[in-house]
CSV table of C-alpha atoms in Angstrom, one decimal:
chain,number,residue,atom,x,y,z
O,25,MET,CA,-4.9,21.8,45.2
O,26,ALA,CA,-4.1,22.2,41.6
O,27,ALA,CA,-7.6,21.4,40.7
O,28,ILE,CA,-9.0,24.0,43.1
O,29,LEU,CA,-6.8,26.7,41.8
O,30,ARG,CA,-7.6,26.1,38.1
O,31,GLY,CA,-10.6,28.4,38.4
O,32,SER,CA,-13.2,28.5,35.7
O,33,ARG,CA,-11.9,25.4,33.8
O,34,CYS,CA,-12.4,23.2,36.8
O,35,LEU,CA,-15.7,24.9,37.6
O,36,ALA,CA,-16.9,23.8,34.3
O,37,GLU,CA,-15.9,20.2,34.9
O,38,LYS,CA,-17.5,20.1,38.3
O,39,CYS,CA,-20.8,21.4,36.7
O,40,HIS,CA,-21.0,18.5,34.4
O,41,ASN,CA,-23.4,16.4,36.4
O,42,HIS,CA,-25.6,19.4,37.5
O,43,VAL,CA,-26.6,20.8,34.2
O,44,ASN,CA,-28.9,23.9,33.9
O,45,ALA,CA,-29.0,26.9,31.5
O,46,ALA,CA,-26.8,29.1,33.7
O,47,GLN,CA,-24.2,26.3,34.3
O,48,VAL,CA,-24.0,25.6,30.6
O,49,SER,CA,-23.4,29.3,30.0
O,50,ILE,CA,-20.5,29.4,32.6
O,51,ARG,CA,-18.9,26.2,31.2
O,52,SER,CA,-19.1,27.6,27.6
O,53,MET,CA,-17.4,30.8,28.7
O,54,ALA,CA,-14.8,28.8,30.8
O,55,SER,CA,-13.9,26.5,28.1
O,56,LYS,CA,-12.9,29.5,25.7
O,57,THR,CA,-10.2,30.9,27.9
O,58,GLN,CA,-6.9,31.2,26.0
O,59,VAL,CA,-4.7,28.2,25.5
O,60,GLY,CA,-0.9,28.2,25.2
O,61,PHE,CA,0.7,26.1,22.5
O,62,ILE,CA,4.5,25.6,22.2
O,63,GLY,CA,6.0,23.9,19.1
O,64,LEU,CA,4.6,24.6,15.8
O,65,GLY,CA,6.2,22.1,13.5
O,66,ASN,CA,4.5,19.5,11.1
O,67,MET,CA,2.3,18.3,13.9
O,68,GLY,CA,1.9,21.3,16.3
O,69,ASN,CA,0.9,23.7,13.6
O,70,PRO,CA,-2.3,21.9,12.6
O,71,MET,CA,-3.0,20.9,16.1
O,72,ALA,CA,-3.0,24.5,17.2
O,73,LYS,CA,-5.1,25.5,14.3
O,74,ASN,CA,-7.8,22.9,15.3
O,75,LEU,CA,-7.9,24.5,18.8
O,76,MET,CA,-8.6,27.9,17.1
O,77,LYS,CA,-11.3,26.3,14.9
O,78,HIS,CA,-13.1,25.2,18.0
O,79,GLY,CA,-13.0,28.8,19.4
O,80,TYR,CA,-10.0,28.7,21.7
O,81,PRO,CA,-7.8,31.8,21.6
O,82,VAL,CA,-4.2,30.5,21.2
O,83,ILE,CA,-1.0,32.0,22.7
O,84,ALA,CA,1.9,30.3,20.9
O,85,SER,CA,5.7,30.2,20.6
O,86,ASP,CA,8.3,28.3,18.6
O,87,VAL,CA,12.0,28.5,18.4
O,88,PHE,CA,11.7,29.2,14.7
O,89,PRO,CA,9.9,32.4,14.1
O,90,GLU,CA,8.9,31.4,10.5
O,91,SER,CA,6.9,28.5,12.0
O,92,CYS,CA,4.7,31.1,13.7
O,93,LYS,CA,3.7,33.1,10.6
O,94,GLU,CA,0.6,31.2,9.6
O,95,LEU,CA,-0.9,31.0,13.0
O,96,ARG,CA,-0.2,34.7,13.5
O,97,GLU,CA,-2.1,35.4,10.3
O,98,LEU,CA,-5.0,33.3,11.6
O,99,GLY,CA,-5.2,35.5,14.8
O,100,ALA,CA,-3.0,33.8,17.4
O,101,GLN,CA,-0.9,35.8,19.7
O,102,ILE,CA,2.9,35.0,19.1
O,103,LEU,CA,5.2,35.4,22.1
O,104,ASP,CA,9.0,35.1,22.3
O,105,SER,CA,9.4,32.2,24.9
O,106,PRO,CA,7.6,29.4,26.7
O,107,ALA,CA,7.9,31.5,29.9
O,108,ASP,CA,6.0,34.3,28.3
O,109,VAL,CA,3.2,31.8,27.3
O,110,ALA,CA,3.1,30.4,30.9
O,111,ASP,CA,2.7,34.0,32.1
O,112,LYS,CA,-0.5,34.5,30.1
O,113,ALA,CA,-2.0,31.0,29.9
O,114,ASP,CA,-2.9,28.4,32.6
O,115,ARG,CA,-3.5,25.6,30.0
O,116,ILE,CA,-0.5,24.8,27.8
O,117,VAL,CA,0.1,22.1,25.2
O,118,THR,CA,3.6,21.3,24.0
O,119,MET,CA,4.5,19.4,20.8
O,120,LEU,CA,8.2,19.0,20.6
O,121,PRO,CA,10.8,16.7,18.7
O,122,SER,CA,12.7,15.1,21.6
O,123,SER,CA,13.5,14.7,25.3
O,124,PRO,CA,16.1,17.5,25.4
O,125,ASN,CA,13.6,19.8,23.8
O,126,VAL,CA,11.0,19.1,26.3
O,127,ILE,CA,13.6,19.4,29.2
O,128,ASP,CA,14.6,23.0,27.8
O,129,VAL,CA,11.1,24.2,27.1
O,130,TYR,CA,10.0,23.3,30.5
O,131,THR,CA,13.0,23.8,32.8
O,132,GLY,CA,15.3,26.0,30.6
O,133,PRO,CA,16.2,29.6,31.4
O,134,ASN,CA,13.2,30.7,29.4
O,135,GLY,CA,11.1,27.8,30.2
O,136,ILE,CA,7.5,27.3,31.2
O,137,LEU,CA,8.3,26.5,34.8
O,138,LYS,CA,10.1,29.9,35.3
O,139,ARG,CA,6.7,31.6,35.2
O,140,VAL,CA,4.0,29.0,35.5
O,141,LYS,CA,1.0,29.8,37.4
O,142,LYS,CA,-0.2,27.7,40.3
O,143,GLY,CA,-3.0,25.5,39.2
O,144,SER,CA,-1.8,25.4,35.5
O,145,LEU,CA,-2.5,22.3,33.4
O,146,LEU,CA,0.5,21.3,31.2
O,147,ILE,CA,0.0,18.8,28.5
O,148,ASP,CA,2.9,17.4,26.6
O,149,SER,CA,2.1,15.6,23.4
O,150,SER,CA,5.7,15.0,22.5
O,151,THR,CA,7.0,11.5,22.1
O,152,ILE,CA,9.9,11.2,24.7
O,153,ASP,CA,11.4,9.0,27.4
O,154,PRO,CA,8.7,8.1,30.0
O,155,ALA,CA,11.3,8.9,32.6
O,156,VAL,CA,11.6,12.4,31.4
O,157,SER,CA,7.8,12.9,31.6
O,158,LYS,CA,8.0,11.8,35.2
O,159,GLU,CA,10.8,14.3,35.9
O,160,MET,CA,8.8,17.1,34.3
O,161,ALA,CA,5.7,16.1,36.4
O,162,VAL,CA,7.7,16.2,39.7
O,163,ALA,CA,9.2,19.6,38.8
O,164,ALA,CA,5.7,21.0,37.9
O,165,GLU,CA,4.1,19.6,41.0
O,166,LYS,CA,6.6,21.5,43.2
O,167,LEU,CA,5.3,24.7,41.7
O,168,GLY,CA,1.7,23.8,42.1
O,169,ALA,CA,1.1,22.9,38.4
O,170,VAL,CA,0.0,19.7,36.8
O,171,PHE,CA,1.9,17.9,34.1
O,172,MET,CA,0.5,15.2,31.9
O,173,ASP,CA,1.9,13.2,29.0
O,174,ALA,CA,-0.3,12.9,26.0
O,175,PRO,CA,1.6,11.7,23.0
O,176,VAL,CA,-0.3,11.1,19.6
O,177,SER,CA,-0.7,8.6,16.9
O,178,GLY,CA,-2.0,9.3,13.4
O,179,GLY,CA,0.6,11.5,11.7
O,180,VAL,CA,0.3,14.9,10.0
O,181,GLY,CA,-2.9,13.8,8.1
O,182,ALA,CA,-4.7,13.0,11.4
O,183,ALA,CA,-3.4,16.2,13.1
O,184,THR,CA,-4.8,18.3,10.1
O,185,SER,CA,-8.1,16.6,10.2
O,186,GLY,CA,-8.5,16.5,14.0
O,187,LYS,CA,-8.5,12.7,14.1
O,188,LEU,CA,-5.4,12.0,16.3
O,189,THR,CA,-5.3,9.4,19.0
O,190,PHE,CA,-4.0,10.8,22.4
O,191,MET,CA,-2.5,8.4,24.9
O,192,VAL,CA,-2.7,10.3,28.2
O,193,GLY,CA,-0.7,9.7,31.4
O,194,GLY,CA,-1.3,11.7,34.6
O,195,PRO,CA,-3.6,12.3,37.6
O,196,GLU,CA,-7.0,10.7,36.8
O,197,GLU,CA,-8.8,13.5,38.4
O,198,GLU,CA,-7.4,15.8,35.8
O,199,PHE,CA,-8.1,13.7,32.8
O,200,ASN,CA,-11.5,15.3,31.9
O,201,ALA,CA,-9.9,18.8,32.0
O,202,ALA,CA,-7.2,17.5,29.6
O,203,LYS,CA,-9.8,15.7,27.4
O,204,GLU,CA,-11.7,18.9,26.8
O,205,LEU,CA,-8.8,20.4,24.9
O,206,LEU,CA,-7.4,17.2,23.3
O,207,SER,CA,-10.9,16.3,22.0
O,208,CYS,CA,-10.6,19.3,19.7
O,209,MET,CA,-7.6,17.8,18.1
O,210,GLY,CA,-8.2,14.1,18.2
O,211,ALA,CA,-11.0,11.5,17.6
O,212,ASN,CA,-9.7,9.3,20.4
O,213,VAL,CA,-8.5,10.4,23.8
O,214,VAL,CA,-7.5,7.4,26.0
O,215,TYR,CA,-6.5,7.5,29.7
O,216,CYS,CA,-3.5,5.1,30.2
O,217,GLY,CA,-2.7,5.6,33.9
O,218,GLN,CA,-0.2,7.7,35.9
O,219,VAL,CA,2.5,10.0,34.3
O,220,GLY,CA,4.7,8.2,31.8
O,221,THR,CA,2.1,5.5,30.8
O,222,GLY,CA,1.0,7.6,27.8
O,223,GLN,CA,4.6,7.5,26.6
O,224,ALA,CA,4.9,3.8,27.3
O,225,ALA,CA,1.7,3.2,25.1
O,226,LYS,CA,3.2,5.5,22.3
O,227,ILE,CA,6.7,3.8,22.0
O,228,CYS,CA,5.0,0.4,21.9
O,229,ASN,CA,2.9,1.7,19.0
O,230,ASN,CA,5.8,3.2,17.3
O,231,MET,CA,7.9,0.2,17.5
O,232,LEU,CA,5.1,-1.9,15.9
O,233,LEU,CA,4.6,0.8,13.2
O,234,ALA,CA,8.4,0.9,12.5
O,235,ILE,CA,8.4,-3.0,12.0
O,236,GLY,CA,5.2,-2.9,10.0
O,237,MET,CA,6.4,-0.2,7.6
O,238,ILE,CA,9.6,-2.1,6.9
O,239,GLY,CA,7.6,-5.3,6.3
O,240,THR,CA,5.2,-3.5,4.0
O,241,ALA,CA,8.1,-1.9,2.0
O,242,GLU,CA,9.9,-5.3,1.6
O,243,THR,CA,6.7,-7.0,0.5
O,244,MET,CA,5.8,-4.2,-2.0
O,245,ASN,CA,9.4,-4.3,-3.4
O,246,LEU,CA,9.3,-8.1,-3.6
O,247,GLY,CA,5.9,-8.1,-5.5
O,248,ILE,CA,7.2,-5.4,-8.0
O,249,ARG,CA,10.3,-7.5,-8.5
O,250,LEU,CA,8.0,-10.5,-9.3
O,251,GLY,CA,6.2,-8.5,-11.9
O,252,LEU,CA,3.1,-7.4,-10.0
O,253,ASP,CA,1.6,-3.9,-10.4
O,254,PRO,CA,2.0,-2.0,-7.1
O,255,LYS,CA,-1.5,-0.8,-7.1
O,256,LEU,CA,-2.9,-4.2,-7.7
O,257,LEU,CA,-0.5,-5.7,-5.0
O,258,ALA,CA,-1.6,-3.1,-2.5
O,259,LYS,CA,-5.3,-3.9,-3.3
O,260,ILE,CA,-4.9,-7.5,-2.8
O,261,LEU,CA,-2.9,-6.9,0.5
O,262,ASN,CA,-5.7,-4.6,1.8
O,263,MET,CA,-8.3,-7.2,1.3
O,264,SER,CA,-6.2,-10.0,2.7
O,265,SER,CA,-4.7,-11.0,6.1
O,266,GLY,CA,-1.5,-8.9,5.5
O,267,ARG,CA,-3.4,-5.7,5.6
O,268,CYS,CA,-2.0,-3.0,8.0
O,269,TRP,CA,-1.9,0.7,8.4
O,270,SER,CA,1.2,1.1,6.4
O,271,SER,CA,-0.4,-0.7,3.4
O,272,ASP,CA,-3.9,0.8,3.4
O,273,THR,CA,-3.5,4.3,4.8
O,274,TYR,CA,0.2,5.3,4.3
O,275,ASN,CA,1.5,3.1,1.5
O,276,PRO,CA,5.3,3.6,1.0
O,277,VAL,CA,5.3,3.1,-2.8
O,278,PRO,CA,5.2,6.2,-5.0
O,279,GLY,CA,2.0,6.2,-7.2
O,280,VAL,CA,0.0,3.8,-5.1
O,281,MET,CA,-1.8,6.4,-3.0
O,282,GLU,CA,-2.3,10.2,-3.1
O,283,GLY,CA,-1.9,12.6,-0.2
O,284,VAL,CA,0.8,10.5,1.5
O,285,PRO,CA,4.7,11.2,1.7
O,286,SER,CA,5.5,8.6,-0.8
O,287,ALA,CA,3.4,10.8,-3.4
O,288,ASN,CA,5.6,13.8,-2.6
O,289,ASN,CA,9.2,12.5,-2.7
O,290,TYR,CA,8.8,11.5,1.0
O,291,GLN,CA,8.4,15.1,2.1
O,292,GLY,CA,6.6,16.0,5.3
O,293,GLY,CA,5.1,13.3,7.4
O,294,PHE,CA,7.1,11.7,10.2
O,295,GLY,CA,10.8,12.0,9.8
O,296,THR,CA,13.2,9.0,9.8
O,297,THR,CA,15.2,10.6,12.5
O,298,LEU,CA,12.2,10.8,14.7
O,299,MET,CA,11.3,7.2,14.0
O,300,ALA,CA,14.8,6.0,14.9
O,301,LYS,CA,14.5,8.0,18.2
O,302,ASP,CA,11.2,6.6,19.1
O,303,ILE,CA,12.0,2.9,18.9
O,304,PRO,CA,12.7,1.6,22.4
O,305,THR,CA,16.2,-0.1,22.6
O,306,GLN,CA,17.1,0.2,26.3
O,307,SER,CA,14.7,-2.5,27.5
O,308,LYS,CA,15.3,-5.8,29.4
O,309,THR,CA,12.4,-7.1,27.3
O,310,PRO,CA,13.5,-9.0,24.2
O,311,VAL,CA,12.6,-6.9,21.0
O,312,PRO,CA,14.6,-8.6,18.2
O,313,LEU,CA,12.5,-7.1,15.3
O,314,GLY,CA,12.3,-3.8,17.1
O,315,SER,CA,16.1,-3.8,17.4
O,316,LEU,CA,16.5,-4.7,13.7
O,317,ALA,CA,14.0,-1.9,12.8
O,318,HIS,CA,16.1,0.5,14.9
O,319,GLN,CA,19.2,-0.4,13.1
O,320,ILE,CA,17.7,0.0,9.7
O,321,TYR,CA,16.3,3.4,10.5
O,322,ARG,CA,19.7,4.5,12.0
O,323,MET,CA,21.4,3.3,8.8
O,324,MET,CA,18.9,5.3,6.6
O,325,CYS,CA,19.7,8.5,8.6
O,326,ALA,CA,23.4,8.0,7.8
O,327,ARG,CA,22.5,7.4,4.2
O,328,GLY,CA,20.8,10.8,3.5
O,329,TYR,CA,17.3,9.8,4.6
O,330,ALA,CA,17.2,11.6,8.0
O,331,SER,CA,14.8,14.3,7.0
O,332,LYS,CA,12.6,12.2,4.7
O,333,ASP,CA,9.4,10.5,6.0
O,334,PHE,CA,10.1,7.1,7.5
O,335,SER,CA,8.1,5.4,4.7
O,336,SER,CA,11.1,6.2,2.4
O,337,VAL,CA,12.5,2.8,3.8
O,338,PHE,CA,10.9,1.5,0.4
O,339,GLN,CA,13.3,3.8,-1.5
O,340,PHE,CA,16.1,2.9,0.6
O,341,LEU,CA,15.6,-0.9,0.0
O,342,ARG,CA,15.4,-0.2,-3.7
O,343,GLU,CA,18.7,1.5,-3.6
O,344,GLU,CA,20.3,-1.2,-1.6
O,345,GLU,CA,19.5,-3.7,-4.3
O,346,GLY,CA,21.1,-1.5,-6.9
O,347,GLN,CA,18.0,-0.3,-8.6
C-alpha cells in the first residue's frame, strides 16, 4: 500500500523497464520533488548539500539553528521541527547522533510521525541500536509509512565528496526508491536485508575500525619510539600486509597526511564519544578486542577526548606513556 501511495516517486521506479521519451520526462520530474533532511551536523550538512547539488529541493530542520545557516544560504527551506518537515515532504532522510535522538525525532511531541503522510519513505542514516530501527519501522508502518535504516561508512570526507557507503535495511521492494536518493550522497548503496540489518552491518564495520585505529596508533607510536620517521613508516605499512584504512586514508599521526583530523588537532571527523557508542558490547558473541577497544575509547572520553576525532587515540597513547 505504501508503494502505491508514494505517487510520482514510485511511478518513476515502475517506468524503469519501459523507457520512452515521455516516461523519461515523468521520471525526471518525479525525482526532483522536495526531500526532507533532519540533522545537519558534521555528516548531515554535506549529505544534504549533495542532494541539492543533484537538483533536489531540500526542506531541513536541526535542533541547533546555527547548523542550518549554510544550507539556508544555499537555498534550502528551514523549518522549526521534524513534524513540520514531514508535513511538506514524503521522502525524509535523518542523520542523528544516537538512539535517543532518533526516538525523539520520529516519535517525540514534534516528531516526524506526528504529521507523516501515508506512503512516505523515511530513511534513517544514523548509527543506532538495530532494535530501535525495528521499533521505528513498526511505528511508521502503523501510519502507512515505510522506514528504512541506512547507516553510512566513510566519514566526513566521503560525506563531502559524495562517496559514502550506505548499508540499507528494509522492505526489498522499496530499495530502489531509497537508492535513488542515497546514490546522490554515496558511491556504494548496498541492500543488507530487512530493517535492522543495515545497522548490524554498520556496527560490525565500526568495531573493526575501532580496533584497527588503535592498532595503527600503537604501531605508529612504537615505530616513532624506535627511531623511524612517521611518514616513512606509514609509507612502508601502506605497501605491506599491515595496510588498512586507518593507515592509508585516515592516519592518526599529525604531519603524516593532509586533510584528516590529525592534521587539525583532531577537530571534526568522527567523535570519540560516537565511536565508544557504536562498538557493540551487549552481545553473546565473544568480542575480546572489541570490548578492549570500547574500554579504551570510554577512558578517552573521561580524559578530555570526548569531542575529538577518534584517531586522537594516538595522542592519548603518547600521553599515557608520559610524552
